[in-house]
């Protein structure tokens, strides 16, 4: 344990940050000022503290202090620092410092998985250490205590391939934990019931709605939480209303419309997303029916299901079949149509426009697009022209690239 004293107020923050970055700050003791002298406490011995604060050597004094029951730093840097001190030798201090300096600053918690971004444990300094110096399984098991709750899986999330219409996370890098068998084209496209049952699934709760997905087979977009909240807050009473979700995924927006009382007809082609949607429906206590592409469903069957309390009708097929389905089921009063985002959904615009003009009722179509900030007006004009409607709102959801935004444009079609 080291006590650092200095009379230079301008370096106090720098000292604190340096110690904190290396998991060496004793958070059980506050920084104390006596007269013009500041006292800062480190969990490291004097020789190590001197190394960490070498840039301030001329302005600080170091001494040993006793703390019978120090409070251990429970942060990620704290746990990693202790692990490295225990498992790397003293002559590897430079390696320790470099590893600590390369720790990720942010992550997402999806019980039971911790998901790091690219540029963290996939950096060469860490991959090299895992090969030669650190037992990866033991390391991640040790640092799991840094996260609240029980976490048994760690992974790195890299961007998905934008032109993949099934939105599969080909670039997920498992770090620790059993993520199941390595994905194959057949496993992606034709999983058996056993495959679905035995895969690794994780969870998230957003806006009080529970969602689940298999991270090796489907993506999860955390950034959509803002748009989900807007739907929940803007359309609070949808009882007796019909909603179409043309790109359902694991239920990003389906579950929000259901939470507000709507009956939702949704289309999805990815079998793993279908399974995630079903699990989400179950976790949120919604009754549902699933139909494969070869299933024949009549209006009388539909009315019987609805009388039984079914609110979610899931079609495992391309949304290109939606017009025929809706005609067979005689559904022509549609309150909302959700057009989710793939590389481009413009081919779906005419289909959604035709759905919106089937009866003398107003339909609000929620058009998701990626657009440059300088082209928002052009996008609005194009949507109004294609849908012959009035744009009510443009919502900027999240940045996709410099000056490129994922936006949602609400356009009202039909009677005003």
Tab-separated table of C-alpha atoms in Angstrom:
chain	number	residue	atom	x	y	z
A	1	UNK	CA	0.000	0.000	0.000
A	2	UNK	CA	1.281	3.456	-0.928
A	3	UNK	CA	0.421	6.938	0.251
A	4	UNK	CA	1.087	9.610	-2.355
A	5	UNK	CA	1.468	13.182	-1.182
A	6	UNK	CA	1.753	16.272	-3.353
A	7	UNK	CA	1.335	20.005	-3.061
A	8	UNK	CA	0.714	20.435	-6.761
A	9	UNK	CA	-3.077	20.639	-7.084
A	10	UNK	CA	-2.861	20.533	-10.875
A	11	UNK	CA	-1.654	16.912	-10.963
A	12	UNK	CA	-4.104	15.407	-8.436
A	13	UNK	CA	-6.623	14.457	-11.094
A	14	UNK	CA	-3.917	12.997	-13.324
A	15	UNK	CA	-2.602	10.880	-10.418
A	16	UNK	CA	-6.089	9.624	-9.650
A	17	UNK	CA	-6.768	8.745	-13.297
A	18	UNK	CA	-3.444	6.940	-13.705
A	19	UNK	CA	-4.048	4.825	-10.613
A	20	UNK	CA	-7.640	4.124	-11.594
A	21	UNK	CA	-6.679	3.108	-15.113
A	22	UNK	CA	-4.378	0.429	-13.703
A	23	UNK	CA	-6.775	-0.728	-10.987
A	24	UNK	CA	-4.433	0.652	-8.317
A	25	UNK	CA	-6.555	3.414	-6.742
A	26	UNK	CA	-7.689	2.635	-3.196
A	27	UNK	CA	-11.334	3.616	-3.473
A	28	UNK	CA	-11.938	2.833	0.195
A	29	UNK	CA	-10.065	6.039	1.092
A	30	UNK	CA	-10.989	9.492	-0.113
A	31	UNK	CA	-8.424	11.962	-1.383
A	32	UNK	CA	-7.617	14.125	1.639
A	33	UNK	CA	-6.266	17.657	1.724
A	34	UNK	CA	-4.373	18.868	4.833
A	35	UNK	CA	-3.267	22.442	4.454
A	36	UNK	CA	-1.789	22.640	0.967
A	37	UNK	CA	-0.925	18.926	0.764
A	38	UNK	CA	-3.028	16.259	-0.953
A	39	UNK	CA	-2.994	12.626	0.210
A	40	UNK	CA	-3.910	9.918	-2.323
A	41	UNK	CA	-3.836	6.191	-1.610
A	42	UNK	CA	-2.834	3.297	-3.870
A	43	UNK	CA	-3.287	-0.448	-3.507
A	44	UNK	CA	0.152	-1.106	-4.991
A	45	UNK	CA	3.529	-1.232	-3.189
A	46	UNK	CA	5.798	1.801	-3.416
A	47	UNK	CA	7.988	0.458	-6.230
A	48	UNK	CA	4.930	-0.230	-8.395
A	49	UNK	CA	3.245	3.071	-7.564
A	50	UNK	CA	6.465	4.871	-8.474
A	51	UNK	CA	6.403	3.186	-11.889
A	52	UNK	CA	2.778	4.107	-12.496
A	53	UNK	CA	3.366	7.756	-11.555
A	54	UNK	CA	6.820	8.174	-13.030
A	55	UNK	CA	5.736	11.271	-14.988
A	56	UNK	CA	5.028	13.044	-11.663
A	57	UNK	CA	8.180	11.865	-9.857
A	58	UNK	CA	9.439	15.402	-9.160
A	59	UNK	CA	6.154	16.507	-7.577
A	60	UNK	CA	5.200	13.591	-5.321
A	61	UNK	CA	6.401	11.785	-2.227
A	62	UNK	CA	5.655	8.126	-1.487
A	63	UNK	CA	5.291	6.328	1.789
A	64	UNK	CA	3.829	3.033	3.002
A	65	UNK	CA	0.541	3.033	4.844
A	66	UNK	CA	-1.226	0.211	6.655
A	67	UNK	CA	-4.806	-0.761	6.026
A	68	UNK	CA	-5.884	-3.815	7.989
A	69	UNK	CA	-8.919	-4.489	5.807
A	70	UNK	CA	-8.571	-2.764	2.457
A	71	UNK	CA	-11.582	-2.706	0.214
A	72	UNK	CA	-10.624	-4.374	-3.036
A	73	UNK	CA	-11.334	-2.535	-6.239
A	74	UNK	CA	-14.214	-4.506	-7.772
A	75	UNK	CA	-13.988	-2.800	-11.176
A	76	UNK	CA	-12.810	-4.645	-14.273
A	77	UNK	CA	-9.341	-2.988	-14.093
A	78	UNK	CA	-9.150	-3.932	-10.408
A	79	UNK	CA	-9.873	-7.597	-11.044
A	80	UNK	CA	-7.552	-7.722	-14.054
A	81	UNK	CA	-4.759	-5.982	-12.149
A	82	UNK	CA	-4.945	-8.518	-9.323
A	83	UNK	CA	-5.049	-11.403	-11.791
A	84	UNK	CA	-1.982	-10.146	-13.665
A	85	UNK	CA	-0.074	-9.522	-10.442
A	86	UNK	CA	-0.760	-13.089	-9.360
A	87	UNK	CA	0.001	-14.809	-12.663
A	88	UNK	CA	2.730	-12.741	-14.318
A	89	UNK	CA	6.197	-12.314	-12.866
A	90	UNK	CA	7.687	-9.052	-11.656
A	91	UNK	CA	9.872	-8.772	-14.748
A	92	UNK	CA	6.709	-8.632	-16.875
A	93	UNK	CA	5.476	-5.337	-15.416
A	94	UNK	CA	5.685	-3.613	-18.792
A	95	UNK	CA	3.399	-6.266	-20.241
A	96	UNK	CA	1.011	-5.850	-17.309
A	97	UNK	CA	0.862	-2.098	-17.829
A	98	UNK	CA	0.243	-2.486	-21.565
A	99	UNK	CA	-2.516	-5.037	-21.005
A	100	UNK	CA	-4.222	-2.847	-18.408
A	101	UNK	CA	-3.998	0.171	-20.693
A	102	UNK	CA	-5.724	-1.861	-23.449
A	103	UNK	CA	-8.730	-2.922	-21.396
A	104	UNK	CA	-12.160	-2.114	-22.859
A	105	UNK	CA	-13.895	0.888	-21.353
A	106	UNK	CA	-17.417	-0.133	-22.387
A	107	UNK	CA	-19.411	-3.330	-22.745
A	108	UNK	CA	-22.980	-4.583	-22.834
A	109	UNK	CA	-24.492	-6.983	-20.321
A	110	UNK	CA	-26.888	-9.548	-21.762
A	111	UNK	CA	-27.299	-12.206	-19.058
A	112	UNK	CA	-25.499	-14.490	-18.951
A	113	UNK	CA	-23.179	-12.901	-21.570
A	114	UNK	CA	-20.821	-9.924	-21.423
A	115	UNK	CA	-20.361	-8.489	-24.903
A	116	UNK	CA	-17.309	-6.344	-25.661
A	117	UNK	CA	-16.792	-4.223	-28.751
A	118	UNK	CA	-14.083	-4.700	-31.314
A	119	UNK	CA	-10.707	-3.234	-30.366
A	120	UNK	CA	-10.669	-4.782	-26.900
A	121	UNK	CA	-9.682	-8.364	-26.110
A	122	UNK	CA	-9.173	-8.965	-29.832
A	123	UNK	CA	-6.174	-6.599	-29.891
A	124	UNK	CA	-2.857	-8.274	-30.702
A	125	UNK	CA	-1.467	-7.633	-27.219
A	126	UNK	CA	-4.319	-9.625	-25.666
A	127	UNK	CA	-4.482	-12.390	-28.288
A	128	UNK	CA	-0.722	-12.869	-27.900
A	129	UNK	CA	-1.012	-12.982	-24.103
A	130	UNK	CA	-3.789	-15.579	-24.303
A	131	UNK	CA	-1.560	-17.750	-26.512
A	132	UNK	CA	1.608	-17.546	-24.446
A	133	UNK	CA	1.092	-16.114	-20.974
A	134	UNK	CA	-2.511	-16.235	-19.769
A	135	UNK	CA	-4.930	-19.144	-19.485
A	136	UNK	CA	-7.945	-17.594	-21.223
A	137	UNK	CA	-10.603	-19.739	-19.516
A	138	UNK	CA	-9.120	-19.136	-16.064
A	139	UNK	CA	-8.744	-15.419	-16.767
A	140	UNK	CA	-12.366	-14.817	-17.765
A	141	UNK	CA	-13.684	-16.987	-14.971
A	142	UNK	CA	-11.674	-14.856	-12.537
A	143	UNK	CA	-12.807	-11.473	-13.859
A	144	UNK	CA	-16.490	-12.478	-14.078
A	145	UNK	CA	-16.837	-11.102	-10.537
A	146	UNK	CA	-16.379	-7.602	-11.942
A	147	UNK	CA	-19.891	-7.705	-13.389
A	148	UNK	CA	-23.126	-7.642	-11.378
A	149	UNK	CA	-25.019	-10.914	-11.487
A	150	UNK	CA	-23.941	-14.252	-12.877
A	151	UNK	CA	-22.094	-14.127	-16.183
A	152	UNK	CA	-20.796	-17.308	-17.749
A	153	UNK	CA	-20.054	-16.184	-21.317
A	154	UNK	CA	-17.813	-13.505	-22.810
A	155	UNK	CA	-17.636	-12.485	-26.471
A	156	UNK	CA	-16.615	-9.717	-28.850
A	157	UNK	CA	-19.155	-8.242	-31.227
A	158	UNK	CA	-17.983	-7.081	-34.629
A	159	UNK	CA	-20.211	-5.346	-37.209
A	160	UNK	CA	-22.578	-7.534	-39.174
A	161	UNK	CA	-22.353	-7.858	-42.949
A	162	UNK	CA	-24.714	-5.169	-44.197
A	163	UNK	CA	-25.952	-6.999	-47.292
A	164	UNK	CA	-26.963	-10.121	-45.367
A	165	UNK	CA	-30.774	-10.031	-45.332
A	166	UNK	CA	-30.904	-12.569	-42.475
A	167	UNK	CA	-28.745	-10.267	-40.296
A	168	UNK	CA	-26.516	-13.100	-39.059
A	169	UNK	CA	-23.643	-12.285	-36.661
A	170	UNK	CA	-20.888	-13.973	-38.647
A	171	UNK	CA	-18.270	-11.925	-36.804
A	172	UNK	CA	-19.150	-12.761	-33.204
A	173	UNK	CA	-15.954	-13.903	-31.457
A	174	UNK	CA	-16.532	-16.134	-28.403
A	175	UNK	CA	-13.947	-15.550	-25.678
A	176	UNK	CA	-15.099	-17.862	-22.919
A	177	UNK	CA	-18.118	-20.075	-22.305
A	178	UNK	CA	-19.907	-22.744	-24.294
A	179	UNK	CA	-21.520	-21.015	-27.275
A	180	UNK	CA	-22.480	-24.285	-28.908
A	181	UNK	CA	-21.216	-25.812	-32.150
A	182	UNK	CA	-19.532	-23.727	-34.814
A	183	UNK	CA	-22.243	-22.391	-37.157
A	184	UNK	CA	-22.536	-23.931	-40.616
A	185	UNK	CA	-24.682	-22.802	-43.568
A	186	UNK	CA	-27.103	-25.660	-42.876
A	187	UNK	CA	-27.273	-24.855	-39.158
A	188	UNK	CA	-28.037	-21.224	-39.969
A	189	UNK	CA	-30.795	-22.057	-42.438
A	190	UNK	CA	-32.274	-25.357	-41.245
A	191	UNK	CA	-31.841	-25.839	-37.501
A	192	UNK	CA	-33.553	-28.823	-35.933
A	193	UNK	CA	-35.683	-28.560	-32.812
A	194	UNK	CA	-32.711	-30.005	-30.938
A	195	UNK	CA	-30.384	-27.355	-32.395
A	196	UNK	CA	-32.711	-24.582	-31.269
A	197	UNK	CA	-33.197	-26.103	-27.847
A	198	UNK	CA	-29.495	-26.682	-27.154
A	199	UNK	CA	-28.109	-23.397	-28.493
A	200	UNK	CA	-26.841	-20.670	-26.187
A	201	UNK	CA	-29.496	-17.985	-25.602
A	202	UNK	CA	-29.189	-14.702	-23.779
A	203	UNK	CA	-31.601	-12.012	-22.636
A	204	UNK	CA	-32.221	-8.305	-22.340
A	205	UNK	CA	-34.962	-6.225	-20.748
A	206	UNK	CA	-35.727	-2.906	-22.435
A	207	UNK	CA	-38.650	-0.663	-21.486
A	208	UNK	CA	-39.924	-3.512	-19.298
A	209	UNK	CA	-40.116	-5.892	-22.289
A	210	UNK	CA	-38.120	-9.123	-22.197
A	211	UNK	CA	-36.245	-10.166	-25.341
A	212	UNK	CA	-34.133	-13.203	-26.091
A	213	UNK	CA	-31.868	-14.321	-28.927
A	214	UNK	CA	-29.059	-16.737	-29.811
A	215	UNK	CA	-26.003	-14.492	-30.248
A	216	UNK	CA	-24.260	-16.880	-32.619
A	217	UNK	CA	-27.176	-16.900	-35.033
A	218	UNK	CA	-28.999	-13.576	-34.757
A	219	UNK	CA	-27.998	-10.006	-34.051
A	220	UNK	CA	-29.368	-7.794	-31.292
A	221	UNK	CA	-29.529	-4.056	-31.901
A	222	UNK	CA	-29.285	-2.294	-28.552
A	223	UNK	CA	-29.601	1.106	-30.245
A	224	UNK	CA	-33.210	0.493	-31.261
A	225	UNK	CA	-34.344	1.035	-27.652
A	226	UNK	CA	-35.108	4.694	-28.398
A	227	UNK	CA	-37.509	3.837	-31.221
A	228	UNK	CA	-39.163	1.078	-29.183
A	229	UNK	CA	-39.789	3.598	-26.390
A	230	UNK	CA	-41.270	6.077	-28.875
A	231	UNK	CA	-43.697	3.445	-30.164
A	232	UNK	CA	-44.697	2.518	-26.618
A	233	UNK	CA	-45.228	6.133	-25.571
A	234	UNK	CA	-46.841	7.431	-28.771
A	235	UNK	CA	-49.415	4.695	-29.428
A	236	UNK	CA	-50.556	3.667	-25.986
A	237	UNK	CA	-54.004	2.278	-26.815
A	238	UNK	CA	-54.007	-0.184	-29.698
A	239	UNK	CA	-56.665	-2.575	-28.414
A	240	UNK	CA	-58.747	-3.752	-31.344
A	241	UNK	CA	-56.165	-2.435	-33.821
A	242	UNK	CA	-54.227	-4.460	-36.394
A	243	UNK	CA	-50.499	-3.952	-36.935
A	244	UNK	CA	-48.256	-5.453	-39.613
A	245	UNK	CA	-44.571	-5.995	-38.822
A	246	UNK	CA	-42.950	-6.827	-42.124
A	247	UNK	CA	-39.451	-7.414	-40.719
A	248	UNK	CA	-40.114	-8.914	-37.296
A	249	UNK	CA	-36.679	-10.255	-36.326
A	250	UNK	CA	-36.717	-11.357	-32.683
A	251	UNK	CA	-39.643	-9.027	-32.031
A	252	UNK	CA	-37.990	-5.624	-31.648
A	253	UNK	CA	-41.206	-3.782	-32.484
A	254	UNK	CA	-43.718	-6.645	-32.487
A	255	UNK	CA	-43.373	-6.911	-28.716
A	256	UNK	CA	-43.854	-3.156	-28.263
A	257	UNK	CA	-47.073	-3.098	-30.305
A	258	UNK	CA	-48.350	-6.152	-28.415
A	259	UNK	CA	-47.560	-4.458	-25.093
A	260	UNK	CA	-49.951	-1.668	-26.112
A	261	UNK	CA	-52.747	-4.087	-26.968
A	262	UNK	CA	-52.482	-4.527	-30.742
A	263	UNK	CA	-53.040	-7.691	-32.737
A	264	UNK	CA	-49.853	-8.141	-34.764
A	265	UNK	CA	-49.244	-10.035	-37.995
A	266	UNK	CA	-45.529	-10.431	-38.564
A	267	UNK	CA	-43.190	-11.908	-41.154
A	268	UNK	CA	-39.656	-13.236	-40.695
A	269	UNK	CA	-37.436	-15.574	-42.755
A	270	UNK	CA	-34.632	-16.370	-40.277
A	271	UNK	CA	-35.538	-19.516	-38.247
A	272	UNK	CA	-33.306	-18.403	-35.377
A	273	UNK	CA	-35.076	-15.046	-35.227
A	274	UNK	CA	-38.416	-16.862	-35.266
A	275	UNK	CA	-37.305	-18.920	-32.260
A	276	UNK	CA	-36.124	-15.769	-30.466
A	277	UNK	CA	-39.462	-14.097	-31.215
A	278	UNK	CA	-41.366	-17.100	-29.876
A	279	UNK	CA	-39.306	-17.106	-26.686
A	280	UNK	CA	-39.916	-13.376	-26.300
A	281	UNK	CA	-43.658	-13.884	-26.779
A	282	UNK	CA	-43.604	-16.566	-24.102
A	283	UNK	CA	-41.569	-14.493	-21.662
A	284	UNK	CA	-43.979	-11.558	-22.081
A	285	UNK	CA	-47.073	-13.789	-21.774
A	286	UNK	CA	-48.494	-13.244	-25.270
A	287	UNK	CA	-50.523	-15.971	-26.968
A	288	UNK	CA	-49.320	-16.666	-30.504
A	289	UNK	CA	-49.613	-18.905	-33.553
A	290	UNK	CA	-46.835	-19.747	-36.024
A	291	UNK	CA	-47.451	-20.579	-39.673
A	292	UNK	CA	-44.900	-21.982	-42.102
A	293	UNK	CA	-44.854	-20.882	-45.723
A	294	UNK	CA	-46.909	-23.875	-46.894
A	295	UNK	CA	-49.623	-23.466	-44.243
A	296	UNK	CA	-53.138	-22.587	-45.364
A	297	UNK	CA	-54.996	-20.342	-42.943
A	298	UNK	CA	-58.628	-19.355	-43.391
A	299	UNK	CA	-60.512	-16.415	-41.982
A	300	UNK	CA	-62.647	-18.720	-39.841
A	301	UNK	CA	-59.504	-20.230	-38.299
A	302	UNK	CA	-58.128	-16.763	-37.678
A	303	UNK	CA	-61.316	-15.648	-35.925
A	304	UNK	CA	-61.246	-18.782	-33.782
A	305	UNK	CA	-57.649	-18.106	-32.700
A	306	UNK	CA	-58.474	-14.482	-31.925
A	307	UNK	CA	-61.459	-15.586	-29.816
A	308	UNK	CA	-59.001	-17.712	-27.840
A	309	UNK	CA	-56.925	-14.618	-27.059
A	310	UNK	CA	-54.185	-15.002	-29.667
A	311	UNK	CA	-52.689	-11.593	-30.484
A	312	UNK	CA	-49.505	-12.527	-32.372
A	313	UNK	CA	-49.631	-14.283	-35.749
A	314	UNK	CA	-46.143	-15.180	-36.954
A	315	UNK	CA	-45.497	-16.152	-40.574
A	316	UNK	CA	-42.195	-17.924	-41.165
A	317	UNK	CA	-41.856	-16.832	-44.770
A	318	UNK	CA	-40.846	-13.921	-46.961
A	319	UNK	CA	-43.028	-10.841	-46.578
A	320	UNK	CA	-43.539	-11.062	-50.346
A	321	UNK	CA	-46.331	-13.517	-49.452
A	322	UNK	CA	-48.050	-11.007	-47.180
A	323	UNK	CA	-50.509	-9.635	-49.794
A	324	UNK	CA	-51.917	-13.084	-50.508
A	325	UNK	CA	-52.119	-13.895	-46.797
A	326	UNK	CA	-53.985	-10.708	-45.956
A	327	UNK	CA	-56.385	-11.208	-48.856
A	328	UNK	CA	-57.182	-14.756	-47.709
A	329	UNK	CA	-57.718	-13.560	-44.136
A	330	UNK	CA	-59.719	-10.509	-45.309
A	331	UNK	CA	-57.686	-8.107	-43.226
A	332	UNK	CA	-58.144	-4.623	-44.618
A	333	UNK	CA	-58.222	-2.253	-41.645
A	334	UNK	CA	-54.593	-1.758	-40.674
A	335	UNK	CA	-53.552	0.746	-38.038
A	336	UNK	CA	-49.754	0.575	-38.342
A	337	UNK	CA	-47.227	-1.007	-40.684
A	338	UNK	CA	-43.662	-1.400	-39.474
A	339	UNK	CA	-41.015	-1.540	-42.207
A	340	UNK	CA	-37.839	-2.616	-40.423
A	341	UNK	CA	-34.378	-2.011	-41.770
A	342	UNK	CA	-32.335	-4.338	-43.989
A	343	UNK	CA	-29.757	-3.157	-46.502
A	344	UNK	CA	-32.748	-1.558	-48.271
A	345	UNK	CA	-36.471	-1.966	-47.805
A	346	UNK	CA	-37.595	0.260	-50.667
A	347	UNK	CA	-38.899	-2.762	-52.629
A	348	UNK	CA	-41.478	-3.121	-49.821
A	349	UNK	CA	-42.762	0.432	-50.127
A	350	UNK	CA	-45.338	-0.259	-52.875
A	351	UNK	CA	-46.625	-3.315	-51.011
A	352	UNK	CA	-47.038	-1.331	-47.776
A	353	UNK	CA	-48.711	1.489	-49.738
A	354	UNK	CA	-51.240	-0.956	-51.181
A	355	UNK	CA	-51.998	-2.361	-47.715
A	356	UNK	CA	-52.616	1.178	-46.503
A	357	UNK	CA	-55.179	1.999	-49.178
A	358	UNK	CA	-57.531	-0.938	-48.789
A	359	UNK	CA	-60.230	0.863	-46.801
A	360	UNK	CA	-61.303	4.299	-45.631
A	361	UNK	CA	-59.106	4.238	-42.531
A	362	UNK	CA	-55.830	5.935	-41.795
A	363	UNK	CA	-52.705	3.797	-41.632
A	364	UNK	CA	-49.403	5.010	-40.226
A	365	UNK	CA	-46.431	3.430	-41.976
A	366	UNK	CA	-43.131	3.527	-40.083
A	367	UNK	CA	-40.406	3.586	-42.723
A	368	UNK	CA	-36.890	2.740	-41.514
A	369	UNK	CA	-34.007	3.947	-43.673
A	370	UNK	CA	-30.348	4.897	-43.507
A	371	UNK	CA	-29.943	8.452	-44.778
A	372	UNK	CA	-27.315	11.179	-44.850
A	373	UNK	CA	-28.265	14.130	-42.690
A	374	UNK	CA	-28.287	16.387	-45.750
A	375	UNK	CA	-30.845	14.200	-47.571
A	376	UNK	CA	-33.608	14.059	-44.953
A	377	UNK	CA	-35.804	16.462	-46.912
A	378	UNK	CA	-35.338	14.450	-50.091
A	379	UNK	CA	-36.273	11.260	-48.246
A	380	UNK	CA	-39.440	12.860	-46.869
A	381	UNK	CA	-40.446	14.080	-50.337
A	382	UNK	CA	-39.826	10.631	-51.833
A	383	UNK	CA	-41.868	8.873	-49.147
A	384	UNK	CA	-44.789	11.294	-49.496
A	385	UNK	CA	-44.759	10.771	-53.247
A	386	UNK	CA	-44.599	6.956	-53.151
A	387	UNK	CA	-47.205	6.585	-50.396
A	388	UNK	CA	-49.434	9.483	-51.452
A	389	UNK	CA	-49.501	10.416	-47.779
A	390	UNK	CA	-48.377	13.031	-45.305
A	391	UNK	CA	-45.187	12.610	-43.304
A	392	UNK	CA	-45.943	13.159	-39.635
A	393	UNK	CA	-42.496	12.810	-38.121
A	394	UNK	CA	-38.857	11.919	-38.780
A	395	UNK	CA	-37.081	10.293	-35.852
A	396	UNK	CA	-33.288	10.081	-35.750
A	397	UNK	CA	-32.661	6.746	-34.017
A	398	UNK	CA	-28.886	6.287	-34.102
A	399	UNK	CA	-25.834	7.073	-36.189
A	400	UNK	CA	-24.857	4.396	-38.657
A	401	UNK	CA	-21.711	6.065	-40.052
A	402	UNK	CA	-20.360	9.629	-40.054
A	403	UNK	CA	-23.381	11.847	-40.858
A	404	UNK	CA	-25.428	8.748	-41.780
A	405	UNK	CA	-28.466	8.185	-39.574
A	406	UNK	CA	-30.849	5.312	-39.075
A	407	UNK	CA	-34.119	7.241	-39.241
A	408	UNK	CA	-37.770	6.311	-38.969
A	409	UNK	CA	-40.227	8.318	-41.034
A	410	UNK	CA	-43.892	8.118	-39.991
A	411	UNK	CA	-46.190	8.646	-42.962
A	412	UNK	CA	-49.980	8.771	-42.659
A	413	UNK	CA	-51.804	7.144	-45.558
A	414	UNK	CA	-55.544	7.303	-46.140
A	415	UNK	CA	-58.253	9.341	-44.416
A	416	UNK	CA	-56.974	12.266	-42.347
